[in-house]
Short mmCIF file of C-alpha atoms in Angstrom, two decimals:
data_model
loop_
_atom_site.label_atom_id
_atom_site.label_comp_id
_atom_site.label_asym_id
_atom_site.label_seq_id
_atom_site.Cartn_x
_atom_site.Cartn_y
_atom_site.Cartn_z
CA MET Z 1 0.00 0.00 0.00
CA HIS Z 2 1.39 3.36 -1.01
CA ILE Z 3 0.73 6.25 1.35
CA LYS Z 4 1.28 9.74 0.03
CA ALA Z 5 3.02 12.33 2.12
CA GLU Z 6 0.83 15.04 3.56
CA HIS Z 7 3.27 17.77 2.60
CA GLY Z 8 5.22 18.68 -0.52
CA LYS Z 9 5.06 20.69 -3.72
CA GLU Z 10 2.33 19.91 -6.24
CA GLY Z 11 3.44 17.13 -8.56
CA THR Z 12 6.35 16.12 -6.35
CA GLY Z 13 6.69 14.36 -3.07
CA VAL Z 14 7.51 11.25 -1.12
CA GLU Z 15 5.30 8.26 -0.42
CA VAL Z 16 5.77 5.74 2.34
CA ILE Z 17 5.09 2.14 1.34
CA LEU Z 18 3.30 -0.02 3.87
CA PRO Z 19 3.63 -2.69 5.02
CA THR Z 20 7.38 -2.38 5.30
CA PRO Z 21 9.21 -5.26 3.58
CA PRO Z 22 10.72 -7.86 5.93
CA ASN Z 23 14.21 -7.37 7.35
CA PRO Z 24 14.60 -3.63 6.68
CA PRO Z 25 17.83 -1.88 7.64
CA HIS Z 26 18.00 -0.49 11.18
CA CYS Z 27 19.37 2.68 12.70
CA VAL Z 28 19.64 3.51 16.38
CA HIS Z 29 15.97 4.58 16.24
CA GLY Z 30 14.75 1.16 15.09
CA PRO Z 31 13.75 -0.39 11.75
CA ALA Z 32 13.59 1.89 8.72
CA LEU Z 33 10.53 2.65 6.60
CA LEU Z 34 10.44 2.27 2.83
CA PHE Z 35 9.82 5.49 0.90
CA GLU Z 36 9.36 6.33 -2.77
CA ARG Z 37 10.33 9.73 -4.15
CA PHE Z 38 8.46 10.91 -7.24
CA ALA Z 39 8.27 13.98 -9.48
CA GLN Z 40 5.81 15.05 -12.14
CA GLY Z 41 6.90 13.79 -15.55
CA ASP Z 42 9.52 11.48 -14.07
CA ASP Z 43 8.80 7.80 -14.72
CA GLU Z 44 11.70 6.56 -12.60
CA HIS Z 45 10.59 6.76 -8.99
CA LYS Z 46 13.35 6.19 -6.46
CA LYS Z 47 12.65 3.81 -3.59
CA PHE Z 48 14.77 3.99 -0.47
CA PHE Z 49 14.85 3.05 3.20
CA ALA Z 50 15.21 5.86 5.73
CA CYS Z 51 14.75 6.47 9.43
CA SER Z 52 11.17 6.06 10.62
CA ALA Z 53 11.45 8.66 13.40
CA PHE Z 54 13.57 11.43 11.89
CA ARG Z 55 12.69 12.79 8.47
CA ASN Z 56 15.66 15.15 8.31
CA ARG Z 57 18.85 13.32 7.33
CA LYS Z 58 20.82 15.77 9.47
CA ASP Z 59 19.20 14.10 12.47
CA CYS Z 60 19.62 10.54 11.17
CA SER Z 61 21.72 9.72 8.10
CA LEU Z 62 20.26 6.27 7.38
CA TYR Z 63 19.64 6.02 3.64
CA VAL Z 64 19.66 2.72 1.73
CA LEU Z 65 18.46 2.41 -1.86
CA PHE Z 66 15.84 -0.30 -2.29
CA ASP Z 67 17.58 -1.74 -5.35
CA LYS Z 68 20.94 -1.78 -3.55
CA PRO Z 69 20.01 -3.48 -0.27
CA TRP Z 70 22.41 -4.38 2.49
CA SER Z 71 23.52 -7.98 2.56
CA LYS Z 72 22.19 -10.22 5.32
CA ALA Z 73 25.60 -10.13 6.97
CA LYS Z 74 25.66 -6.32 6.92
CA LEU Z 75 22.11 -6.12 8.24
CA THR Z 76 23.10 -8.30 11.19
CA GLU Z 77 26.34 -6.39 11.75
CA ARG Z 78 24.73 -2.94 11.69
CA LEU Z 79 21.87 -4.04 13.94
CA GLY Z 80 24.42 -5.24 16.47
CA ILE Z 81 26.32 -1.95 16.25
CA PHE Z 82 23.19 0.11 16.87
CA GLN Z 83 22.11 -2.06 19.79
CA GLU Z 84 25.52 -1.65 21.40
CA GLU Z 85 25.45 2.10 20.75
CA ARG Z 86 22.13 2.35 22.58
CA LYS Z 87 23.42 0.33 25.52
CA LYS Z 88 26.43 2.62 25.94
CA ARG Z 89 24.24 5.57 26.91
CA LYS Z 90 24.82 6.68 30.48
CA TRP Z 91 21.23 6.05 31.54
CA TYR Z 92 20.73 2.70 29.80
CA VAL Z 93 19.24 -0.05 31.96
CA SER Z 94 18.07 -3.40 30.59
CA ASN Z 95 14.58 -4.67 31.44
CA ALA Z 96 16.20 -7.29 33.67
CA ASP Z 97 17.94 -4.64 35.80
CA LYS Z 98 15.35 -1.84 35.75
CA SER Z 99 13.29 -2.74 38.79
CA ALA Z 100 16.24 -2.91 41.20
CA ARG Z 101 17.75 0.36 39.96
CA VAL Z 102 14.42 2.20 40.05
CA GLN Z 103 13.85 0.99 43.61
CA THR Z 104 17.30 2.26 44.62
CA ILE Z 105 16.61 5.67 43.13
CA ARG Z 106 13.13 6.01 44.64
CA THR Z 107 14.14 5.01 48.15
CA SER Z 108 17.29 7.13 48.34
CA GLY Z 109 16.81 10.44 50.10
CA LYS Z 110 20.07 12.03 48.94
CA MET Z 111 20.21 11.21 45.24
CA GLN Z 112 21.32 13.86 42.77
CA PHE Z 113 20.28 14.16 39.14
CA CYS Z 114 22.54 15.73 36.50
CA GLN Z 115 20.40 17.65 34.03
CA THR Z 116 23.41 18.14 31.78
CA CYS Z 117 23.91 14.40 31.36
CA SER Z 118 20.31 13.29 32.06
CA THR Z 119 21.44 10.71 34.59
CA PHE Z 120 21.32 9.98 38.30
CA LEU Z 121 24.50 10.09 40.34
CA VAL Z 122 24.27 6.82 42.23
CA GLU Z 123 27.81 6.30 43.50
CA PRO Z 124 29.29 8.61 46.22
CA ASP Z 125 32.21 9.74 44.03
CA GLU Z 126 30.12 10.57 40.94
CA PRO Z 127 29.38 14.27 41.75
CA ALA Z 128 33.10 15.04 41.39
CA PHE Z 129 32.87 14.18 37.69
CA HIS Z 130 29.93 16.58 37.22
CA SER Z 131 31.27 19.61 39.08
CA ASP Z 132 30.50 22.05 36.26
CA HIS Z 133 27.11 20.50 35.43
CA ASN Z 134 23.61 21.41 36.54
CA LEU Z 135 22.92 19.11 39.51
CA ILE Z 136 19.57 18.84 41.27
CA LYS Z 137 18.82 17.16 44.60
CA THR Z 138 15.89 14.82 44.22
CA ASN Z 139 13.10 13.50 46.41
CA TYR Z 140 10.32 10.97 45.92
CA LYS Z 141 8.02 13.52 44.29
CA SER Z 142 10.58 14.63 41.72
CA VAL Z 143 11.73 11.13 40.74
CA THR Z 144 8.12 10.08 40.17
CA ASN Z 145 7.63 13.12 37.93
CA PRO Z 146 10.62 12.87 35.58
CA SER Z 147 9.37 15.52 33.17
CA THR Z 148 10.15 18.07 35.90
CA LEU Z 149 13.74 16.82 36.20
CA MET Z 150 14.87 16.15 32.64
CA ASN Z 151 15.47 18.80 30.01
CA ALA Z 152 12.96 18.24 27.21
CA LEU Z 153 14.33 17.09 23.85
CA THR Z 154 13.04 19.75 21.47
CA SER Z 155 15.95 20.16 19.06
CA ASN Z 156 14.50 18.12 16.19
CA GLU Z 157 11.26 16.85 14.64
CA GLY Z 158 11.75 13.28 15.79
CA ASN Z 159 11.67 13.98 19.51
CA ALA Z 160 9.62 17.19 19.53
CA GLN Z 161 9.23 16.70 23.28
CA TYR Z 162 6.72 19.38 24.15
CA LEU Z 163 4.99 18.84 27.47
CA PHE Z 164 1.33 19.55 28.13
CA SER Z 165 0.57 22.74 30.06
CA PRO Z 166 -1.01 22.42 33.53
CA ASP Z 167 -4.44 23.34 32.14
CA THR Z 168 -4.21 20.72 29.39
CA THR Z 169 -2.83 18.12 31.79
CA ASN Z 170 -5.69 18.74 34.23
CA PHE Z 171 -8.31 18.57 31.47
CA ILE Z 172 -7.04 15.26 30.13
CA THR Z 173 -6.58 13.85 33.65
CA LYS Z 174 -10.22 14.63 34.52
CA LEU Z 175 -11.29 13.18 31.18
CA ILE Z 176 -9.49 9.91 31.89
CA THR Z 177 -10.64 9.74 35.52
CA GLY Z 178 -14.26 10.52 34.69
CA ASN Z 179 -14.52 7.73 32.13
CA LYS Z 180 -13.51 4.99 34.56
CA PHE Z 181 -10.99 3.24 32.33
CA SER Z 182 -9.33 0.07 33.58
CA HIS Z 183 -6.08 0.75 31.67
CA LEU Z 184 -4.35 3.80 30.24
CA LEU Z 185 -1.75 3.42 27.48
CA CYS Z 186 0.30 6.60 27.07
CA VAL Z 187 2.20 6.79 23.78
CA GLY Z 188 4.55 9.78 23.81
CA THR Z 189 2.56 11.44 26.61
CA PRO Z 190 4.79 11.24 29.72
CA ARG Z 191 3.04 14.00 31.66
CA ILE Z 192 -0.29 12.15 31.56
CA HIS Z 193 1.46 8.95 32.60
CA GLU Z 194 2.93 10.77 35.60
CA MET Z 195 -0.53 11.79 36.78
CA PHE Z 196 -1.55 8.13 37.19
CA SER Z 197 1.74 6.31 37.86
CA GLY Z 198 1.53 6.56 41.64
CA GLY Z 199 -0.99 3.74 41.96
CA LYS Z 200 -4.03 5.79 40.95
CA LYS Z 201 -6.65 4.23 38.71
CA PRO Z 202 -6.52 3.46 35.86
CA LYS Z 203 -3.36 1.39 35.57
CA THR Z 204 -0.95 3.18 33.27
CA MET Z 205 1.96 2.32 30.99
CA LEU Z 206 4.20 4.68 29.02
CA LEU Z 207 5.62 3.90 25.57
CA ASP Z 208 8.10 6.55 24.48
CA LEU Z 209 11.03 7.16 22.11
CA ASP Z 210 12.92 8.90 24.91
CA ASP Z 211 14.88 6.09 26.54
CA ARG Z 212 15.95 8.28 29.48
CA PHE Z 213 12.73 7.21 31.21
CA VAL Z 214 14.29 3.79 31.91
CA GLN Z 215 15.87 5.36 35.00
CA PHE Z 216 12.51 6.25 36.51
CA TYR Z 217 10.16 3.37 35.80
CA PRO Z 218 10.26 -0.44 36.05
CA PRO Z 219 9.64 -2.38 32.81
CA THR Z 220 6.06 -3.11 33.83
CA VAL Z 221 5.09 0.55 33.31
CA PHE Z 222 7.60 1.87 30.73
CA GLN Z 223 9.01 0.56 27.47
CA HIS Z 224 11.31 2.25 24.98
CA PHE Z 225 9.15 2.42 21.84
CA ASN Z 226 9.09 4.01 18.38
CA MET Z 227 5.49 4.86 17.49
CA CYS Z 228 6.39 5.46 13.82
CA SER Z 229 7.41 1.83 13.32
CA ASN Z 230 5.56 0.19 16.23
CA PHE Z 231 8.94 -1.05 17.44
CA PHE Z 232 9.94 -2.14 20.95
CA PHE Z 233 13.67 -1.68 21.50
CA GLU Z 234 13.91 -4.43 24.12
CA GLU Z 235 13.26 -7.97 22.91
CA ASP Z 236 10.75 -8.58 25.69
CA GLY Z 237 9.14 -5.13 25.42
CA GLU Z 238 5.94 -6.36 23.81
CA SER Z 239 5.69 -9.12 26.41
CA TYR Z 240 5.52 -6.49 29.15
CA LEU Z 241 2.78 -4.66 27.27
CA ARG Z 242 0.85 -7.91 26.96
CA MET Z 243 1.17 -8.49 30.70
CA PHE Z 244 -0.03 -4.94 31.36
CA LEU Z 245 -3.13 -5.44 29.19
CA LYS Z 246 -3.97 -8.90 30.53
CA LYS Z 247 -7.07 -7.85 32.48
CA SER Z 248 -7.99 -4.84 30.39
CA LYS Z 249 -11.68 -4.08 30.02
CA ARG Z 250 -11.84 -0.43 29.02
CA VAL Z 251 -8.63 1.00 27.57
CA ALA Z 252 -7.75 4.65 26.95
CA LEU Z 253 -5.04 5.05 24.33
CA ILE Z 254 -3.61 8.57 24.23
CA LEU Z 255 -0.88 9.54 21.78
CA ASP Z 256 0.89 12.80 20.98
CA PRO Z 257 3.11 12.17 17.92
CA PRO Z 258 5.48 14.74 16.39
CA PHE Z 259 3.50 16.92 14.00
CA GLY Z 260 6.04 16.17 11.27
CA ALA Z 261 5.13 12.49 11.36
CA LEU Z 262 2.93 11.18 8.56
CA ALA Z 263 -0.56 10.57 9.94
CA ARG Z 264 -0.94 7.24 8.17
CA VAL Z 265 2.37 6.01 9.52
CA ILE Z 266 1.15 6.82 13.04
CA GLY Z 267 -2.23 5.34 12.18
CA ASN Z 268 -0.60 2.10 11.09
CA SER Z 269 1.08 1.78 14.48
CA LEU Z 270 -2.15 2.76 16.26
CA GLU Z 271 -4.06 -0.01 14.49
CA LYS Z 272 -1.45 -2.56 15.56
CA LEU Z 273 -1.71 -1.45 19.19
CA LYS Z 274 -5.50 -1.67 19.05
CA ALA Z 275 -5.28 -5.12 17.45
CA LEU Z 276 -3.01 -6.24 20.29
CA VAL Z 277 -5.56 -5.08 22.87
CA LYS Z 278 -8.31 -6.99 21.07
CA GLU Z 279 -6.13 -10.08 20.74
CA ILE Z 280 -5.68 -10.15 24.51
CA ASN Z 281 -9.31 -9.31 25.28
CA PRO Z 282 -11.74 -9.34 22.33
CA ASP Z 283 -14.40 -7.65 24.47
CA ALA Z 284 -12.20 -4.73 25.53
CA GLU Z 285 -13.45 -1.25 24.69
CA ILE Z 286 -10.81 1.11 23.26
CA VAL Z 287 -11.10 4.90 23.38
CA VAL Z 288 -8.47 6.81 21.40
CA TYR Z 289 -7.23 10.34 22.10
CA TRP Z 290 -4.93 11.41 19.26
CA ILE Z 291 -3.33 14.83 19.77
CA PHE Z 292 -2.72 16.53 16.40
CA PRO Z 293 -3.16 19.97 14.77
CA TYR Z 294 -6.56 20.75 13.25
CA PHE Z 295 -4.96 21.47 9.88
CA LEU Z 296 -4.00 17.77 9.73
CA SER Z 297 -7.43 16.53 10.85
CA LYS Z 298 -8.36 15.36 7.36
CA HIS Z 299 -5.41 12.98 7.40
CA VAL Z 300 -6.46 11.60 10.80
CA ALA Z 301 -9.96 11.04 9.37
CA GLU Z 302 -8.46 9.17 6.41
CA VAL Z 303 -6.70 6.86 8.84
CA ASP Z 304 -9.73 6.33 11.10
CA PRO Z 305 -13.08 7.95 10.21
CA THR Z 306 -14.36 7.29 13.75
CA LEU Z 307 -11.92 9.84 15.17
CA LYS Z 308 -13.52 13.28 15.33
CA MET Z 309 -11.89 16.54 16.35
CA SER Z 310 -12.89 18.08 19.66
CA HIS Z 311 -12.82 21.83 20.24
CA PHE Z 312 -10.57 21.75 23.30
CA MET Z 313 -7.36 23.70 22.59
CA VAL Z 314 -4.27 21.73 23.62
CA GLU Z 315 -1.41 23.88 24.91
CA TYR Z 316 2.16 23.06 25.82
CA GLU Z 317 4.28 24.29 28.68
CA ASN Z 318 7.53 24.55 26.72
CA HIS Z 319 6.45 25.14 23.11
CA PRO Z 320 7.68 28.49 21.73
CA VAL Z 321 4.28 29.25 20.17
CA PHE Z 322 1.56 26.85 21.32
CA LYS Z 323 1.52 27.86 24.98
CA LYS Z 324 -0.86 29.74 27.25
CA GLY Z 325 -0.70 33.52 27.01
CA ASN Z 326 0.79 33.58 23.52
CA SER Z 327 -0.95 35.79 21.00
CA THR Z 328 -0.93 32.87 18.54
CA LYS Z 329 -3.62 30.39 19.53
CA SER Z 330 -2.66 26.74 19.54
CA PRO Z 331 -4.04 24.77 16.57
CA VAL Z 332 -3.61 21.48 18.43
CA ARG Z 333 -6.74 19.47 19.17
CA ILE Z 334 -7.83 16.07 20.52
CA HIS Z 335 -9.15 13.62 17.91
CA THR Z 336 -11.23 10.93 19.55
CA ASN Z 337 -13.91 8.28 19.14
CA GLN Z 338 -15.46 9.31 22.47
CA PRO Z 339 -18.87 10.78 21.46
CA CYS Z 340 -19.31 13.19 24.38
CA LEU Z 341 -16.04 14.99 23.63
CA ARG Z 342 -16.67 15.75 19.97
#
């Protein structure tokens, strides 16, 4: 299935081809997507694999021509290299080791967090190596609300880590609470996850491209995930999601993808997540809250006609334009299949 890009000059553009062929090349952000570049009057369309999360090659240089694929040996070699690169990050913790480390961090009363390096200083001698960095003393409240500790990743389209404003967070929190969901699946929405992660109902799990969250949450409530390719970075990541959804009856699925992401790419991942919920419990009810600008609403409707735009204006705490008090009103809205919100 060819999916046309939502942006581009008339007569030119890039299509993404779904489903992605088996064994695509990988980058550190996960498996690539297959694209096709075309131009009016040009019969030779160029197919190529590129990063699923970052559309700008300055952010990720992965580019493999479809007719010049990597050999099986190279695919295996490069995948190993990228996995090792990810594991070398200062904050990396495997699923097997997460629970113990998170418990250590949450029970320590004198832990420090380096905002410069985005990592906790666990050992007594570590602060000496961060003397010129921005260090913050933590407590239980701060380590259970990591969005208040970490610097948001806003330097490129792939992360686009803009955090909901207090008003938006409160609105969505009341919306979730009032609908008595059994489970809440937060995809790229860490601030909403934080509102329910302290044992409040509904049960919540965060799937996010930002792997720094591994320091704060056990694997039962957080998995490193690429929503553009529906990819779990840990081999047992999907298994933890399945365990989370085991007794699901009424599931809220809230996602806030980068606005530069193709709606149908996100929709493809959304359908797979919904299918997984139904596989585990065929009778489960799923309510979707897709955060996206109103000028892209037609593309959301093409993906899922049941999703209708609500009139609530979503604002962000750290967005340069779409924040409270700015003269430019936020165009961001909630697209949902919940009738009373439309």
